[in-house]
């Protein structure tokens, strides 16, 4: 009976969580359509999410591309196909690694900050103060972050993928001695706008999930500083899990729309 009780309680908690997420999505949609536009808050969040995240995104993308190129070249060199590693890295960085790695880094850096900031406002009753002044918390706290994420995420993914491809070129043409013309020819032949489209679609979905999960955890914080810490941890964990799960289904769906290797 204990197992059935645990399973039932977990299922109820999960569906209750989905209901809370659905209510937050509806509130955000209502805010986007009819809420007050806070352009200064949006610009501030774009700087926080986009501009200040560039160093970690660039470093992560560059070394991911370099490691992928090195591992590919170790295998391809035995087959005499070294220049093919450039195509592998470019497609992988755009279709998979660029969006995924960037989103996971932002979930840790930006998502945790969102949950901590909103959670601190919740436990110190600043959100109640906003309501008393006639300011809707979703308009003021969540919607600017959502809009900023939609603006910043494509640019960050583009930077991550670009530096990953550039670092792979340096590794391939430097230590491994691949001719740069052959390398770039393979990249051009096997990379097209469908790969870029997949990166942008995944980035938009991932950004939406990060803001949604992180802000939800911040808004439901209780029990003071301990609750803020728990909410921040849950925001990071839940965001990462949501990203990995949605990434799998998005990969299957988008590959039906933009098949790999077709029309190249």
PDB file of C-alpha atoms in Angstrom:
ATOM      1  CA  UNK A   1       0.000   0.000   0.000  1.00  0.00           C
ATOM      2  CA  UNK A   2       2.908   2.308   0.701  1.00  0.00           C
ATOM      3  CA  UNK A   3       4.080   2.030  -2.919  1.00  0.00           C
ATOM      4  CA  UNK A   4       0.606   2.812  -4.273  1.00  0.00           C
ATOM      5  CA  UNK A   5       0.322   5.759  -1.901  1.00  0.00           C
ATOM      6  CA  UNK A   6       3.663   7.126  -3.064  1.00  0.00           C
ATOM      7  CA  UNK A   7       2.761   6.683  -6.740  1.00  0.00           C
ATOM      8  CA  UNK A   8      -0.637   8.322  -6.262  1.00  0.00           C
ATOM      9  CA  UNK A   9       0.823  11.229  -4.303  1.00  0.00           C
ATOM     10  CA  UNK A  10       3.539  11.742  -6.938  1.00  0.00           C
ATOM     11  CA  UNK A  11       1.001  11.682  -9.774  1.00  0.00           C
ATOM     12  CA  UNK A  12      -1.259  14.185  -8.015  1.00  0.00           C
ATOM     13  CA  UNK A  13       1.700  16.468  -7.299  1.00  0.00           C
ATOM     14  CA  UNK A  14       2.858  16.261 -10.907  1.00  0.00           C
ATOM     15  CA  UNK A  15      -0.544  17.142 -12.345  1.00  0.00           C
ATOM     16  CA  UNK A  16      -0.949  19.934  -9.806  1.00  0.00           C
ATOM     17  CA  UNK A  17       2.427  21.295 -10.919  1.00  0.00           C
ATOM     18  CA  UNK A  18       1.329  21.149 -14.563  1.00  0.00           C
ATOM     19  CA  UNK A  19      -1.832  23.019 -13.607  1.00  0.00           C
ATOM     20  CA  UNK A  20       0.186  25.771 -11.932  1.00  0.00           C
ATOM     21  CA  UNK A  21       2.429  26.005 -14.994  1.00  0.00           C
ATOM     22  CA  UNK A  22      -0.648  26.243 -17.220  1.00  0.00           C
ATOM     23  CA  UNK A  23      -2.068  29.072 -15.103  1.00  0.00           C
ATOM     24  CA  UNK A  24       1.237  30.927 -15.338  1.00  0.00           C
ATOM     25  CA  UNK A  25       1.314  30.481 -19.133  1.00  0.00           C
ATOM     26  CA  UNK A  26      -2.222  31.891 -19.363  1.00  0.00           C
ATOM     27  CA  UNK A  27      -1.232  34.858 -17.167  1.00  0.00           C
ATOM     28  CA  UNK A  28       1.840  35.559 -19.309  1.00  0.00           C
ATOM     29  CA  UNK A  29      -0.236  35.391 -22.488  1.00  0.00           C
ATOM     30  CA  UNK A  30      -2.784  37.765 -21.002  1.00  0.00           C
ATOM     31  CA  UNK A  31       0.006  40.114 -19.966  1.00  0.00           C
ATOM     32  CA  UNK A  32       1.559  40.068 -23.441  1.00  0.00           C
ATOM     33  CA  UNK A  33      -1.776  40.921 -25.044  1.00  0.00           C
ATOM     34  CA  UNK A  34      -3.257  43.409 -22.598  1.00  0.00           C
ATOM     35  CA  UNK A  35      -0.638  44.168 -19.950  1.00  0.00           C
ATOM     36  CA  UNK A  36       1.426  47.297 -19.502  1.00  0.00           C
ATOM     37  CA  UNK A  37       4.588  47.519 -21.599  1.00  0.00           C
ATOM     38  CA  UNK A  38       7.669  48.040 -19.452  1.00  0.00           C
ATOM     39  CA  UNK A  39      10.369  48.775 -21.993  1.00  0.00           C
ATOM     40  CA  UNK A  40      12.994  49.806 -19.463  1.00  0.00           C
ATOM     41  CA  UNK A  41      12.604  46.529 -17.592  1.00  0.00           C
ATOM     42  CA  UNK A  42      12.830  44.605 -20.865  1.00  0.00           C
ATOM     43  CA  UNK A  43      16.047  46.366 -21.878  1.00  0.00           C
ATOM     44  CA  UNK A  44      17.542  45.735 -18.458  1.00  0.00           C
ATOM     45  CA  UNK A  45      16.697  42.039 -18.704  1.00  0.00           C
ATOM     46  CA  UNK A  46      18.078  41.811 -22.247  1.00  0.00           C
ATOM     47  CA  UNK A  47      21.378  43.165 -20.925  1.00  0.00           C
ATOM     48  CA  UNK A  48      21.321  40.753 -17.982  1.00  0.00           C
ATOM     49  CA  UNK A  49      20.332  37.670 -19.974  1.00  0.00           C
ATOM     50  CA  UNK A  50      22.105  38.404 -23.239  1.00  0.00           C
ATOM     51  CA  UNK A  51      25.056  40.730 -22.789  1.00  0.00           C
ATOM     52  CA  UNK A  52      26.298  39.382 -19.451  1.00  0.00           C
ATOM     53  CA  UNK A  53      25.890  35.758 -20.548  1.00  0.00           C
ATOM     54  CA  UNK A  54      28.164  36.139 -23.570  1.00  0.00           C
ATOM     55  CA  UNK A  55      31.487  35.158 -21.930  1.00  0.00           C
ATOM     56  CA  UNK A  56      30.250  31.842 -20.545  1.00  0.00           C
ATOM     57  CA  UNK A  57      28.322  31.022 -23.742  1.00  0.00           C
ATOM     58  CA  UNK A  58      31.294  31.815 -25.994  1.00  0.00           C
ATOM     59  CA  UNK A  59      33.759  29.803 -23.909  1.00  0.00           C
ATOM     60  CA  UNK A  60      31.371  26.865 -23.649  1.00  0.00           C
ATOM     61  CA  UNK A  61      30.588  26.857 -27.367  1.00  0.00           C
ATOM     62  CA  UNK A  62      34.224  27.226 -28.407  1.00  0.00           C
ATOM     63  CA  UNK A  63      35.534  24.372 -26.290  1.00  0.00           C
ATOM     64  CA  UNK A  64      32.573  22.143 -27.134  1.00  0.00           C
ATOM     65  CA  UNK A  65      33.319  22.592 -30.830  1.00  0.00           C
ATOM     66  CA  UNK A  66      37.041  22.024 -30.249  1.00  0.00           C
ATOM     67  CA  UNK A  67      36.496  18.807 -28.285  1.00  0.00           C
ATOM     68  CA  UNK A  68      33.984  17.511 -30.829  1.00  0.00           C
ATOM     69  CA  UNK A  69      36.400  18.259 -33.668  1.00  0.00           C
ATOM     70  CA  UNK A  70      39.294  16.561 -31.911  1.00  0.00           C
ATOM     71  CA  UNK A  71      37.293  13.423 -31.102  1.00  0.00           C
ATOM     72  CA  UNK A  72      35.949  13.286 -34.661  1.00  0.00           C
ATOM     73  CA  UNK A  73      39.381  13.733 -36.177  1.00  0.00           C
ATOM     74  CA  UNK A  74      40.851  10.961 -34.041  1.00  0.00           C
ATOM     75  CA  UNK A  75      38.383   8.581 -35.700  1.00  0.00           C
ATOM     76  CA  UNK A  76      38.210  10.105 -39.185  1.00  0.00           C
ATOM     77  CA  UNK A  77      41.997  10.207 -39.555  1.00  0.00           C
ATOM     78  CA  UNK A  78      42.074   6.402 -39.608  1.00  0.00           C
ATOM     79  CA  UNK A  79      39.721   6.468 -42.616  1.00  0.00           C
ATOM     80  CA  UNK A  80      41.337   9.369 -44.473  1.00  0.00           C
ATOM     81  CA  UNK A  81      38.208  11.521 -44.016  1.00  0.00           C
ATOM     82  CA  UNK A  82      39.611  14.307 -41.867  1.00  0.00           C
ATOM     83  CA  UNK A  83      37.855  17.119 -43.762  1.00  0.00           C
ATOM     84  CA  UNK A  84      34.475  15.502 -43.003  1.00  0.00           C
ATOM     85  CA  UNK A  85      34.871  16.477 -39.338  1.00  0.00           C
ATOM     86  CA  UNK A  86      34.098  20.081 -40.266  1.00  0.00           C
ATOM     87  CA  UNK A  87      30.665  19.123 -41.595  1.00  0.00           C
ATOM     88  CA  UNK A  88      29.993  17.002 -38.510  1.00  0.00           C
ATOM     89  CA  UNK A  89      30.851  19.837 -36.138  1.00  0.00           C
ATOM     90  CA  UNK A  90      28.866  22.494 -38.016  1.00  0.00           C
ATOM     91  CA  UNK A  91      25.703  20.376 -38.212  1.00  0.00           C
ATOM     92  CA  UNK A  92      26.029  19.179 -34.615  1.00  0.00           C
ATOM     93  CA  UNK A  93      26.610  22.672 -33.233  1.00  0.00           C
ATOM     94  CA  UNK A  94      23.581  24.099 -35.042  1.00  0.00           C
ATOM     95  CA  UNK A  95      21.128  21.234 -34.692  1.00  0.00           C
ATOM     96  CA  UNK A  96      22.012  19.966 -31.233  1.00  0.00           C
ATOM     97  CA  UNK A  97      24.953  21.132 -29.159  1.00  0.00           C
ATOM     98  CA  UNK A  98      24.657  24.886 -29.671  1.00  0.00           C
ATOM     99  CA  UNK A  99      21.027  25.175 -28.485  1.00  0.00           C
ATOM    100  CA  UNK A 100      21.347  22.494 -25.787  1.00  0.00           C
ATOM    101  CA  UNK A 101      24.606  23.634 -24.203  1.00  0.00           C
ATOM    102  CA  UNK A 102      23.596  27.293 -24.339  1.00  0.00           C
ATOM    103  CA  UNK A 103      20.220  26.546 -22.749  1.00  0.00           C
ATOM    104  CA  UNK A 104      21.757  24.460 -19.961  1.00  0.00           C
ATOM    105  CA  UNK A 105      24.269  27.206 -19.173  1.00  0.00           C
ATOM    106  CA  UNK A 106      21.499  29.816 -19.088  1.00  0.00           C
ATOM    107  CA  UNK A 107      19.374  27.571 -16.870  1.00  0.00           C
ATOM    108  CA  UNK A 108      22.219  27.597 -14.361  1.00  0.00           C
ATOM    109  CA  UNK A 109      23.165  31.236 -14.667  1.00  0.00           C
ATOM    110  CA  UNK A 110      19.983  33.117 -15.569  1.00  0.00           C
ATOM    111  CA  UNK A 111      17.303  30.718 -14.362  1.00  0.00           C
ATOM    112  CA  UNK A 112      18.765  30.474 -10.886  1.00  0.00           C
ATOM    113  CA  UNK A 113      19.071  34.261 -10.680  1.00  0.00           C
ATOM    114  CA  UNK A 114      15.423  34.703 -11.712  1.00  0.00           C
ATOM    115  CA  UNK A 115      14.193  32.230  -9.107  1.00  0.00           C
ATOM    116  CA  UNK A 116      16.355  33.754  -6.377  1.00  0.00           C
ATOM    117  CA  UNK A 117      15.368  37.352  -7.147  1.00  0.00           C
ATOM    118  CA  UNK A 118      11.635  36.675  -7.416  1.00  0.00           C
ATOM    119  CA  UNK A 119      11.723  34.308  -4.449  1.00  0.00           C
ATOM    120  CA  UNK A 120      13.403  36.931  -2.284  1.00  0.00           C
ATOM    121  CA  UNK A 121      10.740  39.445  -3.282  1.00  0.00           C
ATOM    122  CA  UNK A 122       8.078  36.892  -2.391  1.00  0.00           C
ATOM    123  CA  UNK A 123       9.337  36.120   1.126  1.00  0.00           C
ATOM    124  CA  UNK A 124       9.973  39.804   1.886  1.00  0.00           C
ATOM    125  CA  UNK A 125       6.407  40.637   0.771  1.00  0.00           C
ATOM    126  CA  UNK A 126       7.543  42.922  -2.032  1.00  0.00           C
ATOM    127  CA  UNK A 127       5.217  41.119  -4.443  1.00  0.00           C
ATOM    128  CA  UNK A 128       2.293  41.853  -2.106  1.00  0.00           C
ATOM    129  CA  UNK A 129       3.434  45.479  -2.087  1.00  0.00           C
ATOM    130  CA  UNK A 130       3.319  45.523  -5.894  1.00  0.00           C
ATOM    131  CA  UNK A 131      -0.268  44.266  -5.819  1.00  0.00           C
ATOM    132  CA  UNK A 132      -1.229  46.898  -3.256  1.00  0.00           C
ATOM    133  CA  UNK A 133       0.092  49.598  -5.612  1.00  0.00           C
ATOM    134  CA  UNK A 134      -1.948  48.223  -8.515  1.00  0.00           C
ATOM    135  CA  UNK A 135       1.033  46.640 -10.296  1.00  0.00           C
ATOM    136  CA  UNK A 136       0.462  43.131 -11.626  1.00  0.00           C
ATOM    137  CA  UNK A 137       3.399  40.887 -10.617  1.00  0.00           C
ATOM    138  CA  UNK A 138       3.335  39.012 -13.933  1.00  0.00           C
ATOM    139  CA  UNK A 139       3.546  42.288 -15.894  1.00  0.00           C
ATOM    140  CA  UNK A 140       6.410  43.546 -13.772  1.00  0.00           C
ATOM    141  CA  UNK A 141       8.448  40.408 -13.045  1.00  0.00           C
ATOM    142  CA  UNK A 142       7.757  37.671 -15.582  1.00  0.00           C
ATOM    143  CA  UNK A 143       6.765  39.200 -18.926  1.00  0.00           C
ATOM    144  CA  UNK A 144       9.883  41.421 -19.314  1.00  0.00           C
ATOM    145  CA  UNK A 145      12.075  38.400 -18.657  1.00  0.00           C
ATOM    146  CA  UNK A 146      10.163  36.304 -21.171  1.00  0.00           C
ATOM    147  CA  UNK A 147      10.458  38.941 -23.913  1.00  0.00           C
ATOM    148  CA  UNK A 148      14.141  39.480 -23.111  1.00  0.00           C
ATOM    149  CA  UNK A 149      14.812  35.752 -23.346  1.00  0.00           C
ATOM    150  CA  UNK A 150      13.156  35.542 -26.772  1.00  0.00           C
ATOM    151  CA  UNK A 151      15.389  38.409 -27.955  1.00  0.00           C
ATOM    152  CA  UNK A 152      18.653  37.222 -26.413  1.00  0.00           C
ATOM    153  CA  UNK A 153      18.443  33.452 -26.896  1.00  0.00           C
ATOM    154  CA  UNK A 154      18.839  33.345 -30.726  1.00  0.00           C
ATOM    155  CA  UNK A 155      21.844  35.658 -30.547  1.00  0.00           C
ATOM    156  CA  UNK A 156      23.503  33.585 -27.820  1.00  0.00           C
ATOM    157  CA  UNK A 157      22.938  30.361 -29.732  1.00  0.00           C
ATOM    158  CA  UNK A 158      24.380  31.949 -32.881  1.00  0.00           C
ATOM    159  CA  UNK A 159      27.477  32.983 -30.921  1.00  0.00           C
ATOM    160  CA  UNK A 160      27.865  29.553 -29.353  1.00  0.00           C
ATOM    161  CA  UNK A 161      27.565  27.758 -32.702  1.00  0.00           C
ATOM    162  CA  UNK A 162      29.803  30.243 -34.519  1.00  0.00           C
ATOM    163  CA  UNK A 163      32.622  29.993 -31.988  1.00  0.00           C
ATOM    164  CA  UNK A 164      32.253  26.211 -31.879  1.00  0.00           C
ATOM    165  CA  UNK A 165      32.632  25.989 -35.659  1.00  0.00           C
ATOM    166  CA  UNK A 166      35.538  28.462 -35.605  1.00  0.00           C
ATOM    167  CA  UNK A 167      37.380  26.565 -32.881  1.00  0.00           C
ATOM    168  CA  UNK A 168      36.884  23.302 -34.786  1.00  0.00           C
ATOM    169  CA  UNK A 169      38.436  24.950 -37.855  1.00  0.00           C
ATOM    170  CA  UNK A 170      41.445  26.002 -35.800  1.00  0.00           C
ATOM    171  CA  UNK A 171      41.854  22.504 -34.358  1.00  0.00           C
ATOM    172  CA  UNK A 172      41.377  20.771 -37.697  1.00  0.00           C
ATOM    173  CA  UNK A 173      43.681  22.985 -39.756  1.00  0.00           C
ATOM    174  CA  UNK A 174      46.242  23.432 -36.983  1.00  0.00           C
ATOM    175  CA  UNK A 175      47.288  20.338 -35.013  1.00  0.00           C
ATOM    176  CA  UNK A 176      45.691  17.899 -37.484  1.00  0.00           C
ATOM    177  CA  UNK A 177      46.886  19.664 -40.635  1.00  0.00           C
ATOM    178  CA  UNK A 178      43.671  19.546 -42.670  1.00  0.00           C
ATOM    179  CA  UNK A 179      43.602  21.854 -45.682  1.00  0.00           C
ATOM    180  CA  UNK A 180      41.354  24.837 -44.826  1.00  0.00           C
ATOM    181  CA  UNK A 181      39.781  24.814 -48.316  1.00  0.00           C
ATOM    182  CA  UNK A 182      38.717  21.180 -47.958  1.00  0.00           C
ATOM    183  CA  UNK A 183      37.415  21.816 -44.457  1.00  0.00           C
ATOM    184  CA  UNK A 184      35.282  24.825 -45.438  1.00  0.00           C
ATOM    185  CA  UNK A 185      34.055  23.063 -48.573  1.00  0.00           C
ATOM    186  CA  UNK A 186      32.659  20.238 -46.440  1.00  0.00           C
ATOM    187  CA  UNK A 187      31.058  22.743 -44.060  1.00  0.00           C
ATOM    188  CA  UNK A 188      29.385  24.610 -46.938  1.00  0.00           C
ATOM    189  CA  UNK A 189      28.186  21.423 -48.615  1.00  0.00           C
ATOM    190  CA  UNK A 190      26.575  19.936 -45.504  1.00  0.00           C
ATOM    191  CA  UNK A 191      25.207  22.988 -43.679  1.00  0.00           C
ATOM    192  CA  UNK A 192      22.243  25.045 -44.842  1.00  0.00           C
ATOM    193  CA  UNK A 193      19.452  27.258 -43.546  1.00  0.00           C
ATOM    194  CA  UNK A 194      17.444  24.309 -42.223  1.00  0.00           C
ATOM    195  CA  UNK A 195      20.144  23.769 -39.595  1.00  0.00           C
ATOM    196  CA  UNK A 196      19.914  27.422 -38.596  1.00  0.00           C
ATOM    197  CA  UNK A 197      16.111  27.166 -38.433  1.00  0.00           C
ATOM    198  CA  UNK A 198      16.329  24.178 -36.093  1.00  0.00           C
ATOM    199  CA  UNK A 199      18.726  26.070 -33.830  1.00  0.00           C
ATOM    200  CA  UNK A 200      16.371  29.064 -33.633  1.00  0.00           C
ATOM    201  CA  UNK A 201      13.264  26.954 -32.988  1.00  0.00           C
ATOM    202  CA  UNK A 202      14.981  24.969 -30.255  1.00  0.00           C
ATOM    203  CA  UNK A 203      16.384  28.139 -28.738  1.00  0.00           C
ATOM    204  CA  UNK A 204      12.966  29.781 -28.564  1.00  0.00           C
ATOM    205  CA  UNK A 205      11.402  26.748 -26.888  1.00  0.00           C
ATOM    206  CA  UNK A 206      14.296  26.347 -24.467  1.00  0.00           C
ATOM    207  CA  UNK A 207      14.210  30.025 -23.514  1.00  0.00           C
ATOM    208  CA  UNK A 208      10.483  29.827 -22.873  1.00  0.00           C
ATOM    209  CA  UNK A 209      10.968  26.791 -20.612  1.00  0.00           C
ATOM    210  CA  UNK A 210      13.776  28.411 -18.617  1.00  0.00           C
ATOM    211  CA  UNK A 211      11.794  31.566 -17.843  1.00  0.00           C
ATOM    212  CA  UNK A 212       8.569  29.668 -17.181  1.00  0.00           C
ATOM    213  CA  UNK A 213      10.060  27.138 -14.757  1.00  0.00           C
ATOM    214  CA  UNK A 214      12.368  29.605 -12.996  1.00  0.00           C
ATOM    215  CA  UNK A 215       9.760  32.309 -12.488  1.00  0.00           C
ATOM    216  CA  UNK A 216       7.224  29.747 -11.298  1.00  0.00           C
ATOM    217  CA  UNK A 217       9.630  28.475  -8.671  1.00  0.00           C
ATOM    218  CA  UNK A 218      10.335  32.008  -7.551  1.00  0.00           C
ATOM    219  CA  UNK A 219       6.650  32.906  -7.257  1.00  0.00           C
ATOM    220  CA  UNK A 220       5.841  29.862  -5.090  1.00  0.00           C
ATOM    221  CA  UNK A 221       8.713  30.283  -2.607  1.00  0.00           C
ATOM    222  CA  UNK A 222       7.812  30.044   1.089  1.00  0.00           C
ATOM    223  CA  UNK A 223       9.659  29.621   4.403  1.00  0.00           C
ATOM    224  CA  UNK A 224      12.090  32.513   4.112  1.00  0.00           C
ATOM    225  CA  UNK A 225      15.731  32.106   3.129  1.00  0.00           C
ATOM    226  CA  UNK A 226      15.529  28.311   3.229  1.00  0.00           C
ATOM    227  CA  UNK A 227      12.672  28.413   0.737  1.00  0.00           C
ATOM    228  CA  UNK A 228      14.641  30.733  -1.553  1.00  0.00           C
ATOM    229  CA  UNK A 229      17.509  28.252  -1.622  1.00  0.00           C
ATOM    230  CA  UNK A 230      15.196  25.353  -2.345  1.00  0.00           C
ATOM    231  CA  UNK A 231      13.372  27.291  -5.041  1.00  0.00           C
ATOM    232  CA  UNK A 232      16.653  28.210  -6.718  1.00  0.00           C
ATOM    233  CA  UNK A 233      17.831  24.605  -6.690  1.00  0.00           C
ATOM    234  CA  UNK A 234      14.511  23.361  -8.043  1.00  0.00           C
ATOM    235  CA  UNK A 235      14.549  25.991 -10.776  1.00  0.00           C
ATOM    236  CA  UNK A 236      17.928  24.757 -12.007  1.00  0.00           C
ATOM    237  CA  UNK A 237      17.040  21.061 -11.768  1.00  0.00           C
ATOM    238  CA  UNK A 238      13.546  21.323 -13.234  1.00  0.00           C
ATOM    239  CA  UNK A 239      14.740  23.582 -16.055  1.00  0.00           C
ATOM    240  CA  UNK A 240      17.532  21.178 -16.985  1.00  0.00           C
ATOM    241  CA  UNK A 241      15.163  18.197 -16.929  1.00  0.00           C
ATOM    242  CA  UNK A 242      12.569  20.037 -19.026  1.00  0.00           C
ATOM    243  CA  UNK A 243      15.247  21.046 -21.545  1.00  0.00           C
ATOM    244  CA  UNK A 244      16.530  17.495 -21.958  1.00  0.00           C
ATOM    245  CA  UNK A 245      13.055  15.971 -22.285  1.00  0.00           C
ATOM    246  CA  UNK A 246      11.775  18.589 -24.730  1.00  0.00           C
ATOM    247  CA  UNK A 247      15.015  18.414 -26.696  1.00  0.00           C
ATOM    248  CA  UNK A 248      14.394  14.744 -27.465  1.00  0.00           C
ATOM    249  CA  UNK A 249      10.882  15.317 -28.801  1.00  0.00           C
ATOM    250  CA  UNK A 250      11.892  18.486 -30.647  1.00  0.00           C
ATOM    251  CA  UNK A 251      14.723  16.608 -32.343  1.00  0.00           C
ATOM    252  CA  UNK A 252      12.326  13.944 -33.591  1.00  0.00           C
ATOM    253  CA  UNK A 253       9.739  16.484 -34.742  1.00  0.00           C
ATOM    254  CA  UNK A 254      12.140  18.907 -36.416  1.00  0.00           C
ATOM    255  CA  UNK A 255      13.984  16.106 -38.177  1.00  0.00           C
ATOM    256  CA  UNK A 256      10.694  15.208 -39.867  1.00  0.00           C
ATOM    257  CA  UNK A 257      10.335  18.805 -41.043  1.00  0.00           C
ATOM    258  CA  UNK A 258      14.030  19.364 -41.849  1.00  0.00           C
ATOM    259  CA  UNK A 259      15.526  15.907 -42.542  1.00  0.00           C
ATOM    260  CA  UNK A 260      19.268  15.602 -42.118  1.00  0.00           C
ATOM    261  CA  UNK A 261      21.181  15.116 -45.335  1.00  0.00           C
ATOM    262  CA  UNK A 262      18.262  15.829 -47.695  1.00  0.00           C
ATOM    263  CA  UNK A 263      18.831  18.331 -50.489  1.00  0.00           C
ATOM    264  CA  UNK A 264      22.402  19.156 -49.502  1.00  0.00           C
TER     265      UNK A 264
END
